[in-house]
Amino acid sequence: MPQTLPEPLPPIVLAFAASDPTGGAGIQADIMTLSSMGCHPLSVITAITVQDTSGVEDVLPIDADWIADQARALLEDIPVAAFKLGMLGSVEAIAAIAEIISDYPGIPLIFDPVLASGRGDQFANEDMVDAMLELLLPQTTIITPNSLEARRLALEDESERDEPDLPECARRLIIAGCEFVLITGTHENTEQVVNTLYGERGMVRSDKWQRLAGSYHGSGCTLASAIAANLAHGLDIVEAVKDAQDYTWQALAAGFRPGMGQYLPDRFFWAREIAEDQGD
Ligand code: PXL
């Protein structure tokens, strides 16, 4: 028999996220982004949604024991280079996931705190927000809230009169235990989209991006997964964040509108460019 050499493994990323049947956001977005960026995605489904490109109709959280069993089976078999968290579905799921990842303290954790869809569908109640802050933030390498999520996570109590500004939100999230905070600015009333990375000593870098005209579904999942892919490839956090934004902007710029609602990113824009160059 001819001898075959063992194949080197691609970096493997374990994503915990909910199914979005449109393929715009959720675990489908994670799988496409991680694959497009040369990683192998492992996927643990945390919830099932009913939605189209115009909105979410229903969410079915998966039982926390089922989430834990999916993850434990994978982790006992396959070496993982990064964890990525998206929509988690319930307090029980957050607690189960927090316990599992606490067994792997050396593996980077990229946490996209999905509190609502870009269109405003609510995905997390106050108990879930509290569980995220208490159980997940202390284990997080980088959290990637949009500005609305950052304000909601950082609000100390409902009675706080003035909303904290974004640098203050980042400071509070770092005090809660994560290493880096990337706040995205799509929802802010600015001409360009400003995304800012904060660390323990304040702002690390800020990037401005041309605001695209359409309304997009799944940009946050794409960005967080792209950061996870880059960290799994061994990039440092600053390079990972910079390159992931560039990748996400290109995926959005190449986006398409398959239905009557939002545009979806094309996470394989480069494959389409190659096919066009070859005259396919
Ligand atoms: O974009 C955040 C998000 C994450 N996960 C799922 C979603 C959405 C937004 O709609 O449906 C499953």
PDB file of C-alpha atoms and ligand atoms in Angstrom:
ATOM      1  CA  MET A   1       0.000   0.000   0.000  1.00  0.00           C
ATOM      2  CA  PRO A   2       1.359   3.474  -0.812  1.00  0.00           C
ATOM      3  CA  GLN A   3       2.262   5.403   2.288  1.00  0.00           C
ATOM      4  CA  THR A   4       0.332   8.617   2.801  1.00  0.00           C
ATOM      5  CA  LEU A   5       1.755  11.425   4.866  1.00  0.00           C
ATOM      6  CA  PRO A   6      -0.468  12.760   7.646  1.00  0.00           C
ATOM      7  CA  GLU A   7      -2.208  15.938   6.486  1.00  0.00           C
ATOM      8  CA  PRO A   8      -1.554  19.032   8.582  1.00  0.00           C
ATOM      9  CA  LEU A   9      -4.762  20.207  10.276  1.00  0.00           C
ATOM     10  CA  PRO A  10      -6.372  23.492   9.355  1.00  0.00           C
ATOM     11  CA  PRO A  11      -6.969  25.678  12.436  1.00  0.00           C
ATOM     12  CA  ILE A  12     -10.210  24.472  14.004  1.00  0.00           C
ATOM     13  CA  VAL A  13     -12.744  26.892  15.519  1.00  0.00           C
ATOM     14  CA  LEU A  14     -15.687  25.826  17.647  1.00  0.00           C
ATOM     15  CA  ALA A  15     -18.674  28.137  17.135  1.00  0.00           C
ATOM     16  CA  PHE A  16     -21.679  28.135  19.477  1.00  0.00           C
ATOM     17  CA  ALA A  17     -24.543  29.885  17.673  1.00  0.00           C
ATOM     18  CA  ALA A  18     -28.150  29.681  16.498  1.00  0.00           C
ATOM     19  CA  SER A  19     -29.386  28.585  13.112  1.00  0.00           C
ATOM     20  CA  ASP A  20     -30.453  31.334  10.722  1.00  0.00           C
ATOM     21  CA  PRO A  21     -32.092  29.563   7.788  1.00  0.00           C
ATOM     22  CA  THR A  22     -31.470  32.535   5.464  1.00  0.00           C
ATOM     23  CA  GLY A  23     -27.721  31.908   5.687  1.00  0.00           C
ATOM     24  CA  GLY A  24     -27.230  35.590   6.458  1.00  0.00           C
ATOM     25  CA  ALA A  25     -26.381  35.432  10.161  1.00  0.00           C
ATOM     26  CA  GLY A  26     -25.984  32.838  12.919  1.00  0.00           C
ATOM     27  CA  ILE A  27     -24.121  29.575  12.644  1.00  0.00           C
ATOM     28  CA  GLN A  28     -24.433  29.581   8.849  1.00  0.00           C
ATOM     29  CA  ALA A  29     -22.561  32.909   8.726  1.00  0.00           C
ATOM     30  CA  ASP A  30     -19.916  31.518  11.066  1.00  0.00           C
ATOM     31  CA  ILE A  31     -19.434  28.351   9.016  1.00  0.00           C
ATOM     32  CA  MET A  32     -19.094  30.277   5.758  1.00  0.00           C
ATOM     33  CA  THR A  33     -16.728  32.882   7.195  1.00  0.00           C
ATOM     34  CA  LEU A  34     -14.491  30.375   8.967  1.00  0.00           C
ATOM     35  CA  SER A  35     -14.342  28.158   5.866  1.00  0.00           C
ATOM     36  CA  SER A  36     -13.663  31.101   3.575  1.00  0.00           C
ATOM     37  CA  MET A  37     -10.771  32.117   5.835  1.00  0.00           C
ATOM     38  CA  GLY A  38      -9.099  28.703   5.804  1.00  0.00           C
ATOM     39  CA  CYS A  39     -10.362  27.282   9.098  1.00  0.00           C
ATOM     40  CA  HIS A  40     -12.423  24.205   9.812  1.00  0.00           C
ATOM     41  CA  PRO A  41     -15.628  25.128  11.698  1.00  0.00           C
ATOM     42  CA  LEU A  42     -17.122  22.964  14.425  1.00  0.00           C
ATOM     43  CA  SER A  43     -20.696  23.986  15.150  1.00  0.00           C
ATOM     44  CA  VAL A  44     -22.775  23.631  18.278  1.00  0.00           C
ATOM     45  CA  ILE A  45     -26.345  24.774  17.670  1.00  0.00           C
ATOM     46  CA  THR A  46     -27.780  26.786  20.571  1.00  0.00           C
ATOM     47  CA  ALA A  47     -31.195  27.702  19.110  1.00  0.00           C
ATOM     48  CA  ILE A  48     -33.265  27.396  15.965  1.00  0.00           C
ATOM     49  CA  THR A  49     -34.904  30.487  14.491  1.00  0.00           C
ATOM     50  CA  VAL A  50     -37.713  30.961  12.016  1.00  0.00           C
ATOM     51  CA  GLN A  51     -36.874  33.978   9.891  1.00  0.00           C
ATOM     52  CA  ASP A  52     -36.601  35.416   6.419  1.00  0.00           C
ATOM     53  CA  THR A  53     -34.566  38.373   5.183  1.00  0.00           C
ATOM     54  CA  SER A  54     -37.144  40.778   6.665  1.00  0.00           C
ATOM     55  CA  GLY A  55     -37.298  39.596  10.286  1.00  0.00           C
ATOM     56  CA  VAL A  56     -37.322  36.879  12.942  1.00  0.00           C
ATOM     57  CA  GLU A  57     -40.636  35.124  13.604  1.00  0.00           C
ATOM     58  CA  ASP A  58     -39.684  32.678  16.321  1.00  0.00           C
ATOM     59  CA  VAL A  59     -36.773  31.293  18.356  1.00  0.00           C
ATOM     60  CA  LEU A  60     -36.534  27.799  19.859  1.00  0.00           C
ATOM     61  CA  PRO A  61     -33.654  27.601  22.394  1.00  0.00           C
ATOM     62  CA  ILE A  62     -31.999  24.197  22.490  1.00  0.00           C
ATOM     63  CA  ASP A  63     -31.919  22.445  25.868  1.00  0.00           C
ATOM     64  CA  ALA A  64     -28.699  23.321  27.731  1.00  0.00           C
ATOM     65  CA  ASP A  65     -27.833  19.627  28.248  1.00  0.00           C
ATOM     66  CA  TRP A  66     -27.968  19.106  24.499  1.00  0.00           C
ATOM     67  CA  ILE A  67     -25.675  22.078  23.950  1.00  0.00           C
ATOM     68  CA  ALA A  68     -23.204  20.735  26.521  1.00  0.00           C
ATOM     69  CA  ASP A  69     -23.327  17.219  25.032  1.00  0.00           C
ATOM     70  CA  GLN A  70     -22.641  18.534  21.518  1.00  0.00           C
ATOM     71  CA  ALA A  71     -19.633  20.514  22.746  1.00  0.00           C
ATOM     72  CA  ARG A  72     -18.169  17.832  25.025  1.00  0.00           C
ATOM     73  CA  ALA A  73     -18.329  15.205  22.262  1.00  0.00           C
ATOM     74  CA  LEU A  74     -16.351  17.479  19.942  1.00  0.00           C
ATOM     75  CA  LEU A  75     -13.840  18.649  22.529  1.00  0.00           C
ATOM     76  CA  GLU A  76     -12.978  15.111  23.615  1.00  0.00           C
ATOM     77  CA  ASP A  77     -12.164  14.266  19.993  1.00  0.00           C
ATOM     78  CA  ILE A  78     -10.796  17.317  18.174  1.00  0.00           C
ATOM     79  CA  PRO A  79      -8.217  20.004  19.103  1.00  0.00           C
ATOM     80  CA  VAL A  80      -9.677  23.506  18.959  1.00  0.00           C
ATOM     81  CA  ALA A  81      -7.707  26.728  18.272  1.00  0.00           C
ATOM     82  CA  ALA A  82     -10.475  29.227  19.182  1.00  0.00           C
ATOM     83  CA  PHE A  83     -14.001  29.440  20.546  1.00  0.00           C
ATOM     84  CA  LYS A  84     -16.585  31.785  19.022  1.00  0.00           C
ATOM     85  CA  LEU A  85     -19.905  32.587  20.715  1.00  0.00           C
ATOM     86  CA  GLY A  86     -22.983  34.032  18.978  1.00  0.00           C
ATOM     87  CA  MET A  87     -26.641  33.843  20.015  1.00  0.00           C
ATOM     88  CA  LEU A  88     -26.872  31.561  23.071  1.00  0.00           C
ATOM     89  CA  GLY A  89     -30.605  31.206  23.687  1.00  0.00           C
ATOM     90  CA  SER A  90     -31.019  30.898  27.478  1.00  0.00           C
ATOM     91  CA  VAL A  91     -29.413  31.513  30.878  1.00  0.00           C
ATOM     92  CA  GLU A  92     -28.984  27.746  31.262  1.00  0.00           C
ATOM     93  CA  ALA A  93     -27.115  27.583  27.936  1.00  0.00           C
ATOM     94  CA  ILE A  94     -24.841  30.460  28.978  1.00  0.00           C
ATOM     95  CA  ALA A  95     -24.039  28.673  32.264  1.00  0.00           C
ATOM     96  CA  ALA A  96     -23.361  25.347  30.510  1.00  0.00           C
ATOM     97  CA  ILE A  97     -21.107  26.938  27.883  1.00  0.00           C
ATOM     98  CA  ALA A  98     -19.241  28.984  30.510  1.00  0.00           C
ATOM     99  CA  GLU A  99     -18.517  25.818  32.461  1.00  0.00           C
ATOM    100  CA  ILE A 100     -17.249  23.954  29.396  1.00  0.00           C
ATOM    101  CA  ILE A 101     -14.926  26.690  28.176  1.00  0.00           C
ATOM    102  CA  SER A 102     -13.511  27.160  31.681  1.00  0.00           C
ATOM    103  CA  ASP A 103     -11.808  23.786  31.123  1.00  0.00           C
ATOM    104  CA  TYR A 104      -9.824  25.355  28.223  1.00  0.00           C
ATOM    105  CA  PRO A 105      -8.361  28.583  29.631  1.00  0.00           C
ATOM    106  CA  GLY A 106      -5.565  28.855  27.041  1.00  0.00           C
ATOM    107  CA  ILE A 107      -7.893  28.943  24.026  1.00  0.00           C
ATOM    108  CA  PRO A 108      -8.958  32.409  22.786  1.00  0.00           C
ATOM    109  CA  LEU A 109     -12.658  33.185  23.204  1.00  0.00           C
ATOM    110  CA  ILE A 110     -14.349  35.556  20.741  1.00  0.00           C
ATOM    111  CA  PHE A 111     -17.705  36.633  22.121  1.00  0.00           C
ATOM    112  CA  ASP A 112     -20.297  38.328  19.900  1.00  0.00           C
ATOM    113  CA  PRO A 113     -22.999  39.226  22.453  1.00  0.00           C
ATOM    114  CA  VAL A 114     -26.075  38.857  20.274  1.00  0.00           C
ATOM    115  CA  LEU A 115     -28.717  40.757  22.260  1.00  0.00           C
ATOM    116  CA  ALA A 116     -30.885  41.736  19.285  1.00  0.00           C
ATOM    117  CA  SER A 117     -30.775  41.445  15.518  1.00  0.00           C
ATOM    118  CA  GLY A 118     -29.688  44.468  13.524  1.00  0.00           C
ATOM    119  CA  ARG A 119     -33.409  44.895  12.750  1.00  0.00           C
ATOM    120  CA  GLY A 120     -34.303  45.027  16.443  1.00  0.00           C
ATOM    121  CA  ASP A 121     -35.636  41.489  17.100  1.00  0.00           C
ATOM    122  CA  GLN A 122     -34.823  40.826  20.798  1.00  0.00           C
ATOM    123  CA  PHE A 123     -32.723  37.738  21.562  1.00  0.00           C
ATOM    124  CA  ALA A 124     -31.689  38.229  25.214  1.00  0.00           C
ATOM    125  CA  ASN A 125     -33.493  39.214  28.421  1.00  0.00           C
ATOM    126  CA  GLU A 126     -31.917  40.916  31.444  1.00  0.00           C
ATOM    127  CA  ASP A 127     -31.119  37.603  33.170  1.00  0.00           C
ATOM    128  CA  MET A 128     -29.168  36.528  30.101  1.00  0.00           C
ATOM    129  CA  VAL A 129     -27.283  39.828  30.045  1.00  0.00           C
ATOM    130  CA  ASP A 130     -26.385  39.350  33.737  1.00  0.00           C
ATOM    131  CA  ALA A 131     -25.226  35.769  33.078  1.00  0.00           C
ATOM    132  CA  MET A 132     -23.072  36.928  30.154  1.00  0.00           C
ATOM    133  CA  LEU A 133     -21.424  39.596  32.318  1.00  0.00           C
ATOM    134  CA  GLU A 134     -20.850  37.295  35.246  1.00  0.00           C
ATOM    135  CA  LEU A 135     -19.939  33.987  33.603  1.00  0.00           C
ATOM    136  CA  LEU A 136     -18.598  34.763  30.123  1.00  0.00           C
ATOM    137  CA  LEU A 137     -16.871  38.161  30.305  1.00  0.00           C
ATOM    138  CA  PRO A 138     -14.152  36.947  32.706  1.00  0.00           C
ATOM    139  CA  GLN A 139     -13.219  34.260  30.151  1.00  0.00           C
ATOM    140  CA  THR A 140     -13.396  36.453  27.044  1.00  0.00           C
ATOM    141  CA  THR A 141     -10.397  37.419  24.925  1.00  0.00           C
ATOM    142  CA  ILE A 142     -12.399  39.869  22.793  1.00  0.00           C
ATOM    143  CA  ILE A 143     -16.052  40.883  22.912  1.00  0.00           C
ATOM    144  CA  THR A 144     -17.544  42.493  19.784  1.00  0.00           C
ATOM    145  CA  PRO A 145     -20.728  44.408  20.713  1.00  0.00           C
ATOM    146  CA  ASN A 146     -22.304  46.956  18.433  1.00  0.00           C
ATOM    147  CA  SER A 147     -22.778  50.313  20.141  1.00  0.00           C
ATOM    148  CA  LEU A 148     -26.351  49.467  21.239  1.00  0.00           C
ATOM    149  CA  GLU A 149     -25.217  46.184  22.794  1.00  0.00           C
ATOM    150  CA  ALA A 150     -22.239  47.898  24.441  1.00  0.00           C
ATOM    151  CA  ARG A 151     -24.545  50.417  26.140  1.00  0.00           C
ATOM    152  CA  ARG A 152     -26.940  47.709  27.289  1.00  0.00           C
ATOM    153  CA  LEU A 153     -24.145  45.491  28.662  1.00  0.00           C
ATOM    154  CA  ALA A 154     -22.421  48.400  30.393  1.00  0.00           C
ATOM    155  CA  LEU A 155     -25.444  50.047  31.985  1.00  0.00           C
ATOM    156  CA  GLU A 156     -24.880  49.538  35.689  1.00  0.00           C
ATOM    157  CA  ASP A 157     -28.515  49.858  36.600  1.00  0.00           C
ATOM    158  CA  GLU A 158     -31.663  50.991  34.905  1.00  0.00           C
ATOM    159  CA  SER A 159     -31.767  54.150  37.020  1.00  0.00           C
ATOM    160  CA  GLU A 160     -28.474  55.443  35.621  1.00  0.00           C
ATOM    161  CA  ARG A 161     -29.548  58.761  34.132  1.00  0.00           C
ATOM    162  CA  ASP A 162     -26.977  59.502  31.471  1.00  0.00           C
ATOM    163  CA  GLU A 163     -26.003  56.693  29.151  1.00  0.00           C
ATOM    164  CA  PRO A 164     -22.259  56.052  29.419  1.00  0.00           C
ATOM    165  CA  ASP A 165     -20.254  57.085  26.330  1.00  0.00           C
ATOM    166  CA  LEU A 166     -18.654  54.294  24.299  1.00  0.00           C
ATOM    167  CA  PRO A 167     -15.130  54.524  25.831  1.00  0.00           C
ATOM    168  CA  GLU A 168     -16.762  54.299  29.274  1.00  0.00           C
ATOM    169  CA  CYS A 169     -18.802  51.259  28.147  1.00  0.00           C
ATOM    170  CA  ALA A 170     -15.579  49.600  26.983  1.00  0.00           C
ATOM    171  CA  ARG A 171     -13.879  50.419  30.289  1.00  0.00           C
ATOM    172  CA  ARG A 172     -16.719  48.801  32.240  1.00  0.00           C
ATOM    173  CA  LEU A 173     -16.631  45.657  30.082  1.00  0.00           C
ATOM    174  CA  ILE A 174     -12.894  45.361  30.655  1.00  0.00           C
ATOM    175  CA  ILE A 175     -13.416  45.764  34.393  1.00  0.00           C
ATOM    176  CA  ALA A 176     -16.001  42.944  34.091  1.00  0.00           C
ATOM    177  CA  GLY A 177     -13.105  40.753  32.972  1.00  0.00           C
ATOM    178  CA  CYS A 178     -12.562  40.621  29.199  1.00  0.00           C
ATOM    179  CA  GLU A 179      -9.203  41.483  27.621  1.00  0.00           C
ATOM    180  CA  PHE A 180     -10.345  43.492  24.585  1.00  0.00           C
ATOM    181  CA  VAL A 181     -13.555  45.184  23.451  1.00  0.00           C
ATOM    182  CA  LEU A 182     -14.297  45.990  19.805  1.00  0.00           C
ATOM    183  CA  ILE A 183     -17.322  48.314  19.585  1.00  0.00           C
ATOM    184  CA  THR A 184     -18.782  48.568  16.106  1.00  0.00           C
ATOM    185  CA  GLY A 185     -20.400  51.790  14.979  1.00  0.00           C
ATOM    186  CA  THR A 186     -22.912  50.790  12.296  1.00  0.00           C
ATOM    187  CA  HIS A 187     -25.829  52.038  14.416  1.00  0.00           C
ATOM    188  CA  GLU A 188     -24.265  55.408  15.249  1.00  0.00           C
ATOM    189  CA  ASN A 189     -25.273  58.554  13.437  1.00  0.00           C
ATOM    190  CA  THR A 190     -21.885  59.159  11.801  1.00  0.00           C
ATOM    191  CA  GLU A 191     -20.984  59.624   8.153  1.00  0.00           C
ATOM    192  CA  GLN A 192     -18.513  56.744   8.245  1.00  0.00           C
ATOM    193  CA  VAL A 193     -18.762  53.581  10.327  1.00  0.00           C
ATOM    194  CA  VAL A 194     -16.250  53.863  13.168  1.00  0.00           C
ATOM    195  CA  ASN A 195     -15.113  50.645  14.889  1.00  0.00           C
ATOM    196  CA  THR A 196     -12.921  51.061  17.969  1.00  0.00           C
ATOM    197  CA  LEU A 197     -10.781  48.494  19.761  1.00  0.00           C
ATOM    198  CA  TYR A 198     -10.135  49.014  23.482  1.00  0.00           C
ATOM    199  CA  GLY A 199      -7.791  47.205  25.839  1.00  0.00           C
ATOM    200  CA  GLU A 200      -6.832  47.481  29.473  1.00  0.00           C
ATOM    201  CA  ARG A 201      -5.184  50.871  28.913  1.00  0.00           C
ATOM    202  CA  GLY A 202      -7.956  52.407  26.791  1.00  0.00           C
ATOM    203  CA  MET A 203      -8.246  52.784  23.023  1.00  0.00           C
ATOM    204  CA  VAL A 204      -5.936  50.550  20.988  1.00  0.00           C
ATOM    205  CA  ARG A 205      -7.025  51.475  17.453  1.00  0.00           C
ATOM    206  CA  SER A 206      -9.971  53.004  15.640  1.00  0.00           C
ATOM    207  CA  ASP A 207     -10.889  52.314  12.015  1.00  0.00           C
ATOM    208  CA  LYS A 208     -13.270  54.198   9.743  1.00  0.00           C
ATOM    209  CA  TRP A 209     -15.164  52.493   6.954  1.00  0.00           C
ATOM    210  CA  GLN A 210     -17.251  53.880   4.126  1.00  0.00           C
ATOM    211  CA  ARG A 211     -20.908  53.414   5.076  1.00  0.00           C
ATOM    212  CA  LEU A 212     -22.585  51.122   2.532  1.00  0.00           C
ATOM    213  CA  ALA A 213     -26.042  52.096   1.351  1.00  0.00           C
ATOM    214  CA  GLY A 214     -28.059  48.910   1.953  1.00  0.00           C
ATOM    215  CA  SER A 215     -29.276  47.271   5.153  1.00  0.00           C
ATOM    216  CA  TYR A 216     -27.225  44.143   5.844  1.00  0.00           C
ATOM    217  CA  HIS A 217     -27.990  40.968   7.779  1.00  0.00           C
ATOM    218  CA  GLY A 218     -25.145  39.094   9.498  1.00  0.00           C
ATOM    219  CA  SER A 219     -22.349  41.659   9.464  1.00  0.00           C
ATOM    220  CA  GLY A 220     -21.638  41.207  13.195  1.00  0.00           C
ATOM    221  CA  CYS A 221     -21.446  37.391  12.940  1.00  0.00           C
ATOM    222  CA  THR A 222     -19.124  37.742   9.950  1.00  0.00           C
ATOM    223  CA  LEU A 223     -16.806  40.169  11.741  1.00  0.00           C
ATOM    224  CA  ALA A 224     -16.584  38.109  14.946  1.00  0.00           C
ATOM    225  CA  SER A 225     -15.976  34.881  13.012  1.00  0.00           C
ATOM    226  CA  ALA A 226     -13.305  36.561  10.901  1.00  0.00           C
ATOM    227  CA  ILE A 227     -11.540  37.681  14.096  1.00  0.00           C
ATOM    228  CA  ALA A 228     -11.830  34.106  15.424  1.00  0.00           C
ATOM    229  CA  ALA A 229     -10.329  32.738  12.191  1.00  0.00           C
ATOM    230  CA  ASN A 230      -7.424  35.170  12.368  1.00  0.00           C
ATOM    231  CA  LEU A 231      -6.697  34.393  16.028  1.00  0.00           C
ATOM    232  CA  ALA A 232      -6.868  30.666  15.220  1.00  0.00           C
ATOM    233  CA  HIS A 233      -4.292  31.298  12.471  1.00  0.00           C
ATOM    234  CA  GLY A 234      -2.006  32.839  15.119  1.00  0.00           C
ATOM    235  CA  LEU A 235      -2.360  36.564  14.339  1.00  0.00           C
ATOM    236  CA  ASP A 236      -2.090  38.957  17.267  1.00  0.00           C
ATOM    237  CA  ILE A 237      -5.246  40.751  18.334  1.00  0.00           C
ATOM    238  CA  VAL A 238      -4.527  44.048  16.561  1.00  0.00           C
ATOM    239  CA  GLU A 239      -3.744  42.394  13.226  1.00  0.00           C
ATOM    240  CA  ALA A 240      -6.691  39.996  13.643  1.00  0.00           C
ATOM    241  CA  VAL A 241      -9.129  42.863  14.186  1.00  0.00           C
ATOM    242  CA  LYS A 242      -7.718  44.987  11.369  1.00  0.00           C
ATOM    243  CA  ASP A 243      -7.795  42.187   8.788  1.00  0.00           C
ATOM    244  CA  ALA A 244     -11.238  40.931   9.912  1.00  0.00           C
ATOM    245  CA  GLN A 245     -12.759  44.380   9.347  1.00  0.00           C
ATOM    246  CA  ASP A 246     -11.275  44.529   5.880  1.00  0.00           C
ATOM    247  CA  TYR A 247     -12.613  41.032   5.084  1.00  0.00           C
ATOM    248  CA  THR A 248     -16.080  41.938   6.433  1.00  0.00           C
ATOM    249  CA  TRP A 249     -16.238  45.197   4.490  1.00  0.00           C
ATOM    250  CA  GLN A 250     -15.400  43.333   1.279  1.00  0.00           C
ATOM    251  CA  ALA A 251     -18.025  40.648   2.032  1.00  0.00           C
ATOM    252  CA  LEU A 252     -20.635  43.382   2.593  1.00  0.00           C
ATOM    253  CA  ALA A 253     -19.606  45.369  -0.481  1.00  0.00           C
ATOM    254  CA  ALA A 254     -20.070  42.170  -2.548  1.00  0.00           C
ATOM    255  CA  GLY A 255     -23.405  41.470  -0.799  1.00  0.00           C
ATOM    256  CA  PHE A 256     -26.578  40.478  -2.579  1.00  0.00           C
ATOM    257  CA  ARG A 257     -30.308  40.696  -1.907  1.00  0.00           C
ATOM    258  CA  PRO A 258     -31.880  37.248  -2.390  1.00  0.00           C
ATOM    259  CA  GLY A 259     -35.335  38.133  -1.019  1.00  0.00           C
ATOM    260  CA  MET A 260     -37.492  41.101  -0.176  1.00  0.00           C
ATOM    261  CA  GLY A 261     -35.597  42.224   2.944  1.00  0.00           C
ATOM    262  CA  GLN A 262     -31.980  42.797   3.816  1.00  0.00           C
ATOM    263  CA  TYR A 263     -28.794  42.251   1.844  1.00  0.00           C
ATOM    264  CA  LEU A 264     -26.616  39.270   2.833  1.00  0.00           C
ATOM    265  CA  PRO A 265     -22.802  39.403   2.864  1.00  0.00           C
ATOM    266  CA  ASP A 266     -20.942  37.306   0.284  1.00  0.00           C
ATOM    267  CA  ARG A 267     -18.348  35.599   2.446  1.00  0.00           C
ATOM    268  CA  PHE A 268     -16.864  33.959  -0.662  1.00  0.00           C
ATOM    269  CA  PHE A 269     -16.483  37.194  -2.657  1.00  0.00           C
ATOM    270  CA  TRP A 270     -12.946  36.127  -3.576  1.00  0.00           C
ATOM    271  CA  ALA A 271     -14.165  32.874  -5.165  1.00  0.00           C
ATOM    272  CA  ARG A 272     -16.589  34.832  -7.334  1.00  0.00           C
ATOM    273  CA  GLU A 273     -13.786  37.191  -8.383  1.00  0.00           C
ATOM    274  CA  ILE A 274     -11.610  34.214  -9.386  1.00  0.00           C
ATOM    275  CA  ALA A 275     -14.496  32.632 -11.345  1.00  0.00           C
ATOM    276  CA  GLU A 276     -15.132  35.933 -13.144  1.00  0.00           C
ATOM    277  CA  ASP A 277     -11.415  36.310 -13.984  1.00  0.00           C
ATOM    278  CA  GLN A 278     -11.477  32.826 -15.478  1.00  0.00           C
ATOM    279  CA  GLY A 279     -14.510  33.773 -17.563  1.00  0.00           C
ATOM    280  CA  ASP A 280     -16.810  31.213 -15.875  1.00  0.00           C
TER     281      ASP A 280
HETATM  282  O1  PXL B   1     -26.978  39.130  13.649  1.00  0.00           O
HETATM  283  C1  PXL B   1     -27.161  38.525  14.833  1.00  0.00           C
HETATM  284  C2  PXL B   1     -27.803  37.173  14.717  1.00  0.00           C
HETATM  285  C3  PXL B   1     -27.152  36.074  15.223  1.00  0.00           C
HETATM  286  N1  PXL B   1     -27.663  34.830  15.170  1.00  0.00           N
HETATM  287  C4  PXL B   1     -28.859  34.611  14.590  1.00  0.00           C
HETATM  288  C5  PXL B   1     -29.578  35.677  14.055  1.00  0.00           C
HETATM  289  C6  PXL B   1     -29.047  36.985  14.113  1.00  0.00           C
HETATM  290  C7  PXL B   1     -29.802  38.114  13.554  1.00  0.00           C
HETATM  291  O2  PXL B   1     -30.891  38.002  13.065  1.00  0.00           O
HETATM  292  O3  PXL B   1     -30.756  35.434  13.482  1.00  0.00           O
HETATM  293  C8  PXL B   1     -29.384  33.234  14.518  1.00  0.00           C
END
